[in-house]
XYZ file of C-alpha atoms in Angstrom:
412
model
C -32.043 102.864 256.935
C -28.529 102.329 255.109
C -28.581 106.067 254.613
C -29.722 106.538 258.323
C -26.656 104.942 259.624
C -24.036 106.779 257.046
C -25.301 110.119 258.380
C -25.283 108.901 262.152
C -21.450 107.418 261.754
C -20.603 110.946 259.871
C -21.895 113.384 262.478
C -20.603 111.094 265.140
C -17.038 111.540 263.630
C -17.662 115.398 263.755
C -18.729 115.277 267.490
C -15.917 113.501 268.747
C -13.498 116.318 266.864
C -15.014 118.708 268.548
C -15.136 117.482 271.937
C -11.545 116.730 272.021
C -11.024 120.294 270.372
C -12.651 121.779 273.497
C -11.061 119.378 275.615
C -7.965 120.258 274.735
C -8.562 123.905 274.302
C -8.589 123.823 270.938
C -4.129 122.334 270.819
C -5.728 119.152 268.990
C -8.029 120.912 266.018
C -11.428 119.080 265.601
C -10.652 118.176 261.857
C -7.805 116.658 263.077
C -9.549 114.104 264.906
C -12.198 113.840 262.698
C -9.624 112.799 259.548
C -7.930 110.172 261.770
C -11.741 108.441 262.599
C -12.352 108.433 259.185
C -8.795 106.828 258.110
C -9.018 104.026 261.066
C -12.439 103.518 260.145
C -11.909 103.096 256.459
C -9.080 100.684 257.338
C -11.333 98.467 259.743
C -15.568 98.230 258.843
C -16.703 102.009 258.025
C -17.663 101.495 254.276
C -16.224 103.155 251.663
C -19.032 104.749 250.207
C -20.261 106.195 253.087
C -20.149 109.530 252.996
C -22.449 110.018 249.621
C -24.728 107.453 251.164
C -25.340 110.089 253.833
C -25.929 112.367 251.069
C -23.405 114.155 251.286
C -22.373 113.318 247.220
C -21.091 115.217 244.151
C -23.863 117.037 243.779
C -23.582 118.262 247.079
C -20.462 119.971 246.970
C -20.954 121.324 243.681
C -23.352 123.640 245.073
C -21.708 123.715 248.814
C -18.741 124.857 248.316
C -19.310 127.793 246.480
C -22.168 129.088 248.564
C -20.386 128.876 251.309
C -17.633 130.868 249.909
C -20.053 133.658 249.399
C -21.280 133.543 252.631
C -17.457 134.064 254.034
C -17.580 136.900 252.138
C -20.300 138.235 254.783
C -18.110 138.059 257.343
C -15.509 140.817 255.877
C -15.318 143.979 255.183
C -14.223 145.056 251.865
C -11.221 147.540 253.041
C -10.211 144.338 255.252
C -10.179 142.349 252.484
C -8.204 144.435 250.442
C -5.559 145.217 253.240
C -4.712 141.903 253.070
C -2.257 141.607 250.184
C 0.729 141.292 252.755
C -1.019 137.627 253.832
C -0.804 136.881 250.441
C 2.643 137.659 249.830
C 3.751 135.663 253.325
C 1.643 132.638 252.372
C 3.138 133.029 248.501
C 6.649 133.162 250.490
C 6.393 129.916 252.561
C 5.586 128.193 249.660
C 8.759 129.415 248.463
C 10.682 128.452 251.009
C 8.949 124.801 250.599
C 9.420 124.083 247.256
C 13.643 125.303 247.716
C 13.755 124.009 250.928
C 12.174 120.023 249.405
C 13.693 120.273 246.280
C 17.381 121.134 247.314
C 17.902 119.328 250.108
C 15.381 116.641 249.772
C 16.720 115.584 246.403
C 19.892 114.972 248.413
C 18.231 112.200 249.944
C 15.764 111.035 247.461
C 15.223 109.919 244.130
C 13.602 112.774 241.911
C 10.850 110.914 241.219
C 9.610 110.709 244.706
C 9.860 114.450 245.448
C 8.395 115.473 242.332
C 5.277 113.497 243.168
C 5.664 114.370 247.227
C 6.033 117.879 247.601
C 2.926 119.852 245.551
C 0.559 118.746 248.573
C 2.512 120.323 250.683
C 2.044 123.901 248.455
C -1.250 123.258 248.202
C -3.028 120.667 250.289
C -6.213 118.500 248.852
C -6.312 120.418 245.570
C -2.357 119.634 245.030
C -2.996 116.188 246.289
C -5.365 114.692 243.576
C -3.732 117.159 240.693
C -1.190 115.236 241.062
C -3.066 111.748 241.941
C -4.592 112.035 238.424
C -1.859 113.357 236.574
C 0.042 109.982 237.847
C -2.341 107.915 236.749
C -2.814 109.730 233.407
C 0.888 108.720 232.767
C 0.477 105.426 233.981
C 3.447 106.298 236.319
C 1.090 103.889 239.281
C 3.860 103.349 241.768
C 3.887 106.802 242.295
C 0.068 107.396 243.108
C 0.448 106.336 246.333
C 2.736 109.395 247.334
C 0.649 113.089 247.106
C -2.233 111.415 249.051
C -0.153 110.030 251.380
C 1.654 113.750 252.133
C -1.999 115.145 252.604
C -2.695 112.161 255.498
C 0.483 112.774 256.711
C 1.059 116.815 256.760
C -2.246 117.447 257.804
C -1.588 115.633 261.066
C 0.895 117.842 261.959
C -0.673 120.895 260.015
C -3.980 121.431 261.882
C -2.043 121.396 264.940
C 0.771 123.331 264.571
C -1.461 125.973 263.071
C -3.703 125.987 265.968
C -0.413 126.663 268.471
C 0.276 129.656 266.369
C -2.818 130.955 266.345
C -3.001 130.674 270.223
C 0.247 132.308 270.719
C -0.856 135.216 268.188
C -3.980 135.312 270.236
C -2.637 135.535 273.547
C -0.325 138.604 271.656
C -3.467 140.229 270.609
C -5.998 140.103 273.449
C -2.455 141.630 275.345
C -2.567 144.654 273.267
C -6.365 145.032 273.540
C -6.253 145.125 277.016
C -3.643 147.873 276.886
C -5.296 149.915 274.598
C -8.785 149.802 276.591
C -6.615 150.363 279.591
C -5.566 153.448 277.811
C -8.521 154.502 276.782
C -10.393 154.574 279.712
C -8.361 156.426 281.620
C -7.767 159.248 278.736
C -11.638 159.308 278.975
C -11.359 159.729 282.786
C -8.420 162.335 282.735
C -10.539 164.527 280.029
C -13.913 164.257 282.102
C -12.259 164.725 285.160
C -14.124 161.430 287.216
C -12.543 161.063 290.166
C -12.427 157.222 289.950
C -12.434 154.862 286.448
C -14.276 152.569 288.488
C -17.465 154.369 287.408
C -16.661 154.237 283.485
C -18.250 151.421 280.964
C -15.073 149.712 279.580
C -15.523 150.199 275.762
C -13.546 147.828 273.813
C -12.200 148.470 270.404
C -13.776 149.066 266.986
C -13.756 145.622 264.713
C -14.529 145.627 261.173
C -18.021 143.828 261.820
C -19.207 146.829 263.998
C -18.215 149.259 261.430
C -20.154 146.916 258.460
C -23.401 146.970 260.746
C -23.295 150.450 261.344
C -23.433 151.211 257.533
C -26.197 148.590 257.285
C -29.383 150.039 258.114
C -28.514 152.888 255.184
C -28.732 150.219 253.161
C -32.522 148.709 254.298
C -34.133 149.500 250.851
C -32.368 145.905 249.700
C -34.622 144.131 252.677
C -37.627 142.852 252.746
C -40.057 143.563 255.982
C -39.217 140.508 259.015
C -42.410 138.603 257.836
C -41.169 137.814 254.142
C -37.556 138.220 255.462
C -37.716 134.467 255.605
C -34.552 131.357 255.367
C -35.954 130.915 251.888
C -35.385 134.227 250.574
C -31.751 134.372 252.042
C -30.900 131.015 250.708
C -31.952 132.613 247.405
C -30.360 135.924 247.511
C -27.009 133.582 248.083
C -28.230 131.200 245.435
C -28.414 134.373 243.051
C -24.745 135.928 243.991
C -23.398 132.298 243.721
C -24.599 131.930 240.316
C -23.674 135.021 239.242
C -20.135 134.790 240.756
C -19.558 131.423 238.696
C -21.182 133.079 235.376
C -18.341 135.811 236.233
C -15.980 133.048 236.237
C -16.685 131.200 233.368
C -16.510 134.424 231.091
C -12.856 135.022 232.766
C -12.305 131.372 231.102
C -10.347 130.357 234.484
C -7.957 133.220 234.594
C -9.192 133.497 238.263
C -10.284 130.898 240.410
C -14.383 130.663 240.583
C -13.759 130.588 244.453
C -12.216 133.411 245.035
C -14.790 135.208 243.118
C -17.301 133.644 244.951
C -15.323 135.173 247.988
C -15.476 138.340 246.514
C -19.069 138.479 244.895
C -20.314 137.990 249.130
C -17.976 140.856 250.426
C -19.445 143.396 247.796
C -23.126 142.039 248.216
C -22.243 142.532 251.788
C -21.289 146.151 251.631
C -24.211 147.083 249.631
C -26.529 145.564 251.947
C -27.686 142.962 249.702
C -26.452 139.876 251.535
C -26.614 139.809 255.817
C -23.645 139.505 257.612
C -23.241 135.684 258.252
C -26.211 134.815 255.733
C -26.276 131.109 255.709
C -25.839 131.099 259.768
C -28.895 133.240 259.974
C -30.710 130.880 257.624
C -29.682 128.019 259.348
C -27.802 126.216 257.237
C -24.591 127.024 257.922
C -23.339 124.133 259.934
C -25.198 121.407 257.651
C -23.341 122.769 254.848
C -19.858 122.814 256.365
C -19.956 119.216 258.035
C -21.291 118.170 254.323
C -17.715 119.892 252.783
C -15.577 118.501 255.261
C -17.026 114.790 255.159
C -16.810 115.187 251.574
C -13.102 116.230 251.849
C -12.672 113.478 254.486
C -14.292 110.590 252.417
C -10.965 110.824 249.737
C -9.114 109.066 252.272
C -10.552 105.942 251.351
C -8.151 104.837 248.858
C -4.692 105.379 251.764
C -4.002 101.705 253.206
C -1.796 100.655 255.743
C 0.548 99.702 253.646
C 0.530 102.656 251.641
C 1.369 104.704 254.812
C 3.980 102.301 256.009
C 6.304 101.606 252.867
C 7.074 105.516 252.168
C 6.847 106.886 255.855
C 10.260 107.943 256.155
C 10.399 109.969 252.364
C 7.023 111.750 253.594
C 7.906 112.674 256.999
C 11.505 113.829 256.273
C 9.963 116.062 253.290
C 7.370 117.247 255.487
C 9.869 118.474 257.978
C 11.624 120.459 254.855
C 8.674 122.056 253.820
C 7.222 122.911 256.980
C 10.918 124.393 257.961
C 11.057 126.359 254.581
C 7.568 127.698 255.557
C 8.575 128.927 258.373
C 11.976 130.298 257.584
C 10.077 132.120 254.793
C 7.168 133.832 256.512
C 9.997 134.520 259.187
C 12.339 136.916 257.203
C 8.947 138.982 256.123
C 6.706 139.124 259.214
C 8.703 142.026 260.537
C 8.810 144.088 257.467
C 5.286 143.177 256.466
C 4.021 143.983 259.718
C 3.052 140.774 261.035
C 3.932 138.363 264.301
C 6.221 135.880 263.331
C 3.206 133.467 264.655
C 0.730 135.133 262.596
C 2.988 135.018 259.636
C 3.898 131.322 259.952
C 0.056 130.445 260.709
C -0.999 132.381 257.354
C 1.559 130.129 255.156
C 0.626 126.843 256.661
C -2.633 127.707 255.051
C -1.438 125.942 252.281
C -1.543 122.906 254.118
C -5.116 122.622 254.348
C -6.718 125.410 252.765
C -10.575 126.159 252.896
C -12.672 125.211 254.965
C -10.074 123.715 257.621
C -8.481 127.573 257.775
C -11.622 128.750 258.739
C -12.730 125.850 261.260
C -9.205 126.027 263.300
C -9.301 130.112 263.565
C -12.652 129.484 264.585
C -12.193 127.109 267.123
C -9.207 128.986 268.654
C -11.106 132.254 268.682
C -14.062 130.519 270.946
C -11.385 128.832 273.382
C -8.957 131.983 273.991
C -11.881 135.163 274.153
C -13.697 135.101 277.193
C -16.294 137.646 275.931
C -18.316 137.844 272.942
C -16.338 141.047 272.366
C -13.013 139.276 272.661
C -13.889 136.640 270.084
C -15.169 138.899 267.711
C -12.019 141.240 268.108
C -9.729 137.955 267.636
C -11.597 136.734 264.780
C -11.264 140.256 262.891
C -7.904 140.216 263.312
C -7.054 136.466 262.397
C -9.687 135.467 259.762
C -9.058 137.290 256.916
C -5.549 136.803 256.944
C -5.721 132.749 257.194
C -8.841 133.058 254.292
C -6.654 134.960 251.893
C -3.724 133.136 252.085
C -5.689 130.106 252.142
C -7.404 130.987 248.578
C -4.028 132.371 247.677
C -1.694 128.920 248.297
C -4.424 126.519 247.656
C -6.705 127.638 245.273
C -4.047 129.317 242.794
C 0.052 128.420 243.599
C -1.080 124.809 244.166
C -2.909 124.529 240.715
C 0.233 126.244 238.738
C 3.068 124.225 240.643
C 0.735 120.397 240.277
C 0.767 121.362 236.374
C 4.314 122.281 236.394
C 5.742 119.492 238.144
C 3.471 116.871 236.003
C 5.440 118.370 233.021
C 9.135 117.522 234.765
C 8.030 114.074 236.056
């Protein structure tokens, strides 16, 4: 029954994010919500062990994470994924403009101690956080441990939202040009057939990346099985098999690259050769059961912030949170333009590193269903925005962060 309850108090955290996400149309992000519940809770009766008593343990995410990784990599196209080195160079830049922005004029203000331990979770969000959490206590340097969870609490309240605003904005900028280019279109199509009235004409909206994977698909049938062995069991396995093949892949590159973003990779190239279906795990119906395990995993780490944690460092945390968040977005300012990219876009890609995976991927989705008001629409927005937040996601939190927590344990 105790394991009843967990999972009942878990998913009922998850609801209430996402109602107030749709509420508010998306301005206050679901994991937002769903981080504070579980904070206020573990500060009044929620127990602390709750979330691996809803089985949702270590076990859990060893195998979650990864496999859901893969299965992101069925929702891109390869070419896409590729194109996207100039995300990875704007969310590498606003973690520039972070670490000079924290480390010059924060150590103005405070000790170096404090910024030292303070400003890798804001480079690289969880990850960064309990690098540097254990690397304290390693060094026995305990009134410091208090600090890089603290900056996650703290930054991520104002991360997930801010990063939802920009996304809106760029998403308001992009249905705008999609409108103008169907506009166009359709009435080039009527000028060259010479209709009398558009009125007549299907509007056609505009090639995404997902349309152009599915029509290359059914070249590549001789990987499927007929629909009645086509069953959840023998997708979860096909993913099972690229999963495990990805992280064999990784352990022979000895951690040169991160097993995640192979895992990332491994799904887009199963994906192209018609090995893995485009959004696998949602098609075997696991999807969602995985990613509200990841997150409540993610969530249940805030366990060990008090109140008085929170309260006797506020001002350090929030005044270096301000620096970074302005060095972000000074950075991906001075290259959107020449990169190609909104300055919303371009400031939504670095505050990646904020969060990372999977809250990248929750907020872009949630914006995506509250600003397209077709199927079309979403898809369109969700081509154009997902792949850019992913990448620079994998590229601030699962690699900068790792390399600037180990460097800044070594000047403590």
């Amino acid at each position: 029954m105790v394991a009843t309850i967990s999972l009942m108090v878990v998913m009922g955290f998850m609801m209430l994010g996402e109602w107030v996400s749709t509420r508010s149309r998306a301005y206050v992000p679901s994991v937002f919500i769903t981080a504070l519940l579980f904070l206020v809770g573990f500060w009044t009766i929620v127990p602390k062990n709750i979330v691996p008593a809803a089985s949702f343990g270590t076990a859990f995410i060893q195998i979650t994470q990864a496999v859901l990784l893969v299965h992101m990599g069925t929702l891109m196209d390869l070419k896409l994924l590729l194109k996207q080195w100039r995300a990875v160079v704007i969310a590498l830049s606003g973690v520039v403009g972070t670490v000079v922005l924290t480390m010059g004029i924060g150590r103005l203000l405070f000790d170096w101690h404090t910024i030292v331990a303070s400003v890798p979770p804001l480079t690289g969000g969880l990850v960064a956080a309990f690098l540097m959490t254990a690397g304290l206590k390693a060094q026995h340097i305990t009134a410091l441990v208090a600090f890089p969870v603290a900056m996650f609490v703290m930054h991520s309240m104002l991360g997930y939202p801010l990063t939802a605003w920009m996304l809106k904005r760029e998403s308001r900028r992009l249905l705008q040009v999609r409108h103008v280019d169907v506009t166009v279109a359709t009435a080039d199509s009527a000028t060259s057939a010479t209709v009398q009235t558009t009125a007549q004409l299907p509007v056609c909206p505009l090639p995404t990346v997902p349309a152009k994977v599915k029509s290359v698909q059914p070249q590549l049938r001789h990987w499927q099985l007929p629909a009645a062995y086509d069953t959840s069991a023998f997708m979860l396995f096909k993913v099972a098999a690229v999963t495990g093949l990805a992280e064999w892949t990784a352990q022979l590159a000895h951690g040169t690259i991160n097993q995640y973003i192979i895992c990332l990779v491994f799904g887009v190239i199963a994906h192209q050769l018609g090995f893995l279906e485009d959004a696998v795990l949602e098609k075997a119906g696991v999807f969602h059961w995985l990613m509200y395990g990841l997150l409540a995993y993610i969530f249940a780490n805030l366990n060990i912030v008090k109140i008085s944690m929170l309260s006797g460092i506020l001002i350090p945390i929030v005044t270096l949170i301000v620096l970074g968040v302005l060095g972000m977005w000074i950075a991906s300012s001075l290259l959107a333009r020449p990169l190609g990219f909104s300055r919303e876009m371009a400031f939504a890609s670095a505050l990646t590193a904020l969060f990372g995976f999977p809250a990248d991927y929750i907020v872009t989705h949630e914006v995506t269903e509250i600003m397209g008001s077709t199927a079309e629409e979403k898809q369109y927005l969700l081509d154009q925005m997902l792949p850019k937040m992913l990448v620079g996601g994998f590229a601030t939190v699962s690699v900068a962060s790792v390399i600037i927590a180990s460097i800044f344990l070594k000047i403590l």
